């Protein structure tokens, strides 16, 4: 359900599957592996704030040089994109990943992954509030499907029946 919701939120597969869609799909697979490993780390070591800070620092160390060399990174570009970067950095990334890292001490990686999928919804809501962007009907349907999957997960957590053991 969550995958379908994310596809709808991003505009659906109205056009053909592009290289960007492939890159996003591969990124999601890597993210799923990261969620599992982060869950193991949180269960073993705790320290969610330090883990989140290490994630952000690691991402900055890797991506800033790449952005400078391969992208259009300049002070003027950063200044022009400041409102978008603030929404992305504070709401979609900082708050979502910080809460995810803390929550993974108390839940499984698969549950955390479904819950964190709401990051895209909160990013869209933040963009609507702060940047004046609007969701298409397809995107709104995707957001509803994501929230539906989170609600379904929360209603079924702990209620999965175990198979009966025959005597």
Coordinates of C-alpha atoms in Angstrom, one line a residue:
X1 CA 0.0 0.0 0.0
X2 CA 2.8 2.4 0.9
X3 CA 4.6 1.9 -2.3
X4 CA 1.4 2.5 -4.3
X5 CA 0.8 5.6 -2.2
X6 CA 4.3 7.0 -2.9
X7 CA 3.9 6.3 -6.6
X8 CA 0.6 8.2 -6.6
X9 CA 2.0 11.0 -4.5
X10 CA 4.8 11.5 -7.0
X11 CA 2.4 11.8 -9.9
X12 CA 1.7 8.1 -10.5
X13 CA 3.0 6.2 -13.5
X14 CA 1.1 8.5 -15.9
X15 CA 4.2 8.9 -18.1
X16 CA 6.7 6.1 -18.8
X17 CA 9.1 4.8 -16.2
X18 CA 12.2 7.0 -16.5
X19 CA 15.8 6.8 -15.3
X20 CA 14.8 9.0 -12.4
X21 CA 12.1 6.5 -11.4
X22 CA 14.6 3.7 -11.6
X23 CA 17.1 5.7 -9.4
X24 CA 14.3 6.4 -6.9
X25 CA 13.4 2.7 -6.8
X26 CA 17.0 1.7 -6.2
X27 CA 17.3 4.4 -3.6
X28 CA 14.3 3.1 -1.8
X29 CA 15.8 -0.4 -1.8
X30 CA 19.0 1.0 -0.3
X31 CA 16.9 2.9 2.2
X32 CA 15.1 -0.3 3.3
X33 CA 18.5 -2.0 4.0
X34 CA 19.6 1.1 5.9
X35 CA 16.4 0.9 8.0
X36 CA 17.1 -2.7 9.0
X37 CA 20.7 -1.9 9.9
X38 CA 19.7 1.3 11.8
X39 CA 17.1 -0.8 13.7
X40 CA 19.8 -3.3 14.7
X41 CA 22.1 -0.4 15.8
X42 CA 19.4 1.2 17.9
X43 CA 18.5 -2.1 19.6
X44 CA 22.2 -2.7 20.4
X45 CA 23.6 0.7 21.2
X46 CA 20.8 3.2 21.6
X47 CA 22.0 6.8 21.5
X48 CA 19.4 8.0 18.9
X49 CA 20.5 11.6 18.9
X50 CA 24.1 10.7 18.2
X51 CA 23.1 8.2 15.5
X52 CA 20.9 10.9 13.8
X53 CA 23.7 13.5 14.0
X54 CA 26.2 10.9 12.6
X55 CA 23.8 10.2 9.7
X56 CA 23.5 13.9 8.8
X57 CA 27.2 14.6 9.1
X58 CA 28.0 11.5 7.0
X59 CA 25.6 12.6 4.3
X60 CA 27.0 16.1 4.3
X61 CA 30.6 14.9 4.1
X62 CA 29.7 12.6 1.1
X63 CA 27.3 14.9 -0.8
X64 CA 28.8 18.4 -0.5
X65 CA 32.0 17.7 -2.4
X66 CA 29.9 15.8 -5.0
X67 CA 27.6 18.7 -5.3
X68 CA 30.5 21.1 -5.7
X69 CA 32.2 19.0 -8.4
X70 CA 29.3 17.6 -10.3
X71 CA 26.4 19.9 -9.6
X72 CA 25.5 23.6 -9.8
X73 CA 26.4 24.2 -6.1
X74 CA 27.2 27.9 -5.4
X75 CA 26.4 30.4 -2.7
X76 CA 24.0 32.1 -5.2
X77 CA 22.2 28.8 -5.9
X78 CA 21.9 28.1 -2.2
X79 CA 20.6 31.6 -1.6
X80 CA 18.0 31.2 -4.3
X81 CA 16.8 27.8 -3.0
X82 CA 16.9 28.8 0.7
X83 CA 13.2 28.5 1.4
X84 CA 13.0 25.1 -0.3
X85 CA 16.2 23.9 1.4
X86 CA 14.8 25.0 4.8
X87 CA 11.5 23.1 4.3
X88 CA 13.4 20.0 3.1
X89 CA 16.1 20.2 5.8
X90 CA 13.9 21.0 8.8
X91 CA 10.7 19.2 8.1
X92 CA 11.3 16.4 5.6
X93 CA 14.7 15.4 6.8
X94 CA 15.6 16.6 10.2
X95 CA 12.4 16.1 12.0
X96 CA 11.4 12.9 10.2
X97 CA 14.8 11.1 10.5
X98 CA 15.3 12.3 14.1
X99 CA 11.9 10.9 15.1
X100 CA 12.6 7.7 13.1
X101 CA 15.9 7.1 14.8
X102 CA 14.4 7.6 18.2
X103 CA 11.4 5.4 17.4
X104 CA 13.5 2.6 16.1
X105 CA 14.6 1.8 19.6
X106 CA 11.0 0.8 20.3
X107 CA 9.7 -0.8 17.0
X108 CA 10.8 -3.1 14.2
X109 CA 12.6 -1.8 11.1
X110 CA 9.6 -2.7 8.9
X111 CA 7.1 -0.8 11.0
X112 CA 9.5 2.2 11.2
X113 CA 9.9 2.1 7.4
X114 CA 6.1 2.3 6.9
X115 CA 5.7 5.1 9.4
X116 CA 8.6 7.1 8.0
X117 CA 7.0 6.8 4.5
X118 CA 4.9 9.7 5.8
X119 CA 7.9 11.9 5.3
X120 CA 6.9 12.5 1.7
X121 CA 3.4 13.5 2.9
X122 CA 4.8 15.9 5.5
X123 CA 7.2 17.3 2.8
X124 CA 4.2 17.9 0.5
X125 CA 2.2 19.5 3.3
X126 CA 5.2 21.7 4.3
X127 CA 5.6 22.7 0.6
X128 CA 1.9 23.6 0.5
X129 CA 2.1 25.7 3.7
X130 CA 5.4 27.4 3.2
X131 CA 6.0 27.4 -0.5
X132 CA 2.4 27.7 -1.9
X133 CA 2.7 24.4 -3.8
X134 CA -0.5 22.3 -4.3
X135 CA -1.0 18.6 -4.6
X136 CA -2.7 17.2 -7.7
X137 CA -5.7 14.9 -7.2
X138 CA -3.4 11.9 -7.9
X139 CA -0.9 13.2 -5.3
X140 CA -3.7 13.7 -2.7
X141 CA -4.9 10.1 -3.3
X142 CA -1.3 8.9 -2.8
X143 CA -1.1 10.8 0.5
X144 CA -4.4 9.2 1.6
X145 CA -3.1 5.7 0.7
X146 CA 0.1 6.3 2.7
X147 CA -1.8 7.4 5.8
X148 CA -4.2 4.5 5.3
X149 CA -1.3 2.0 5.3
X150 CA 0.1 3.6 8.5
X151 CA -3.3 3.5 10.1
X152 CA -3.7 -0.2 9.1
X153 CA -0.3 -1.0 10.5
X154 CA -1.1 0.7 13.8
X155 CA -4.4 -1.2 14.0
X156 CA -2.9 -4.6 13.3
X157 CA 0.3 -4.2 15.4
X158 CA 0.3 -6.7 18.2
X159 CA -2.9 -8.3 17.0
X160 CA -1.4 -10.9 14.7
X161 CA -2.6 -14.3 15.8
X162 CA 0.0 -17.0 16.2
X163 CA -0.8 -20.4 14.7
X164 CA -2.3 -22.9 17.1
X165 CA -0.1 -25.7 18.2
X166 CA -1.6 -29.2 18.0
X167 CA -1.2 -31.4 21.0

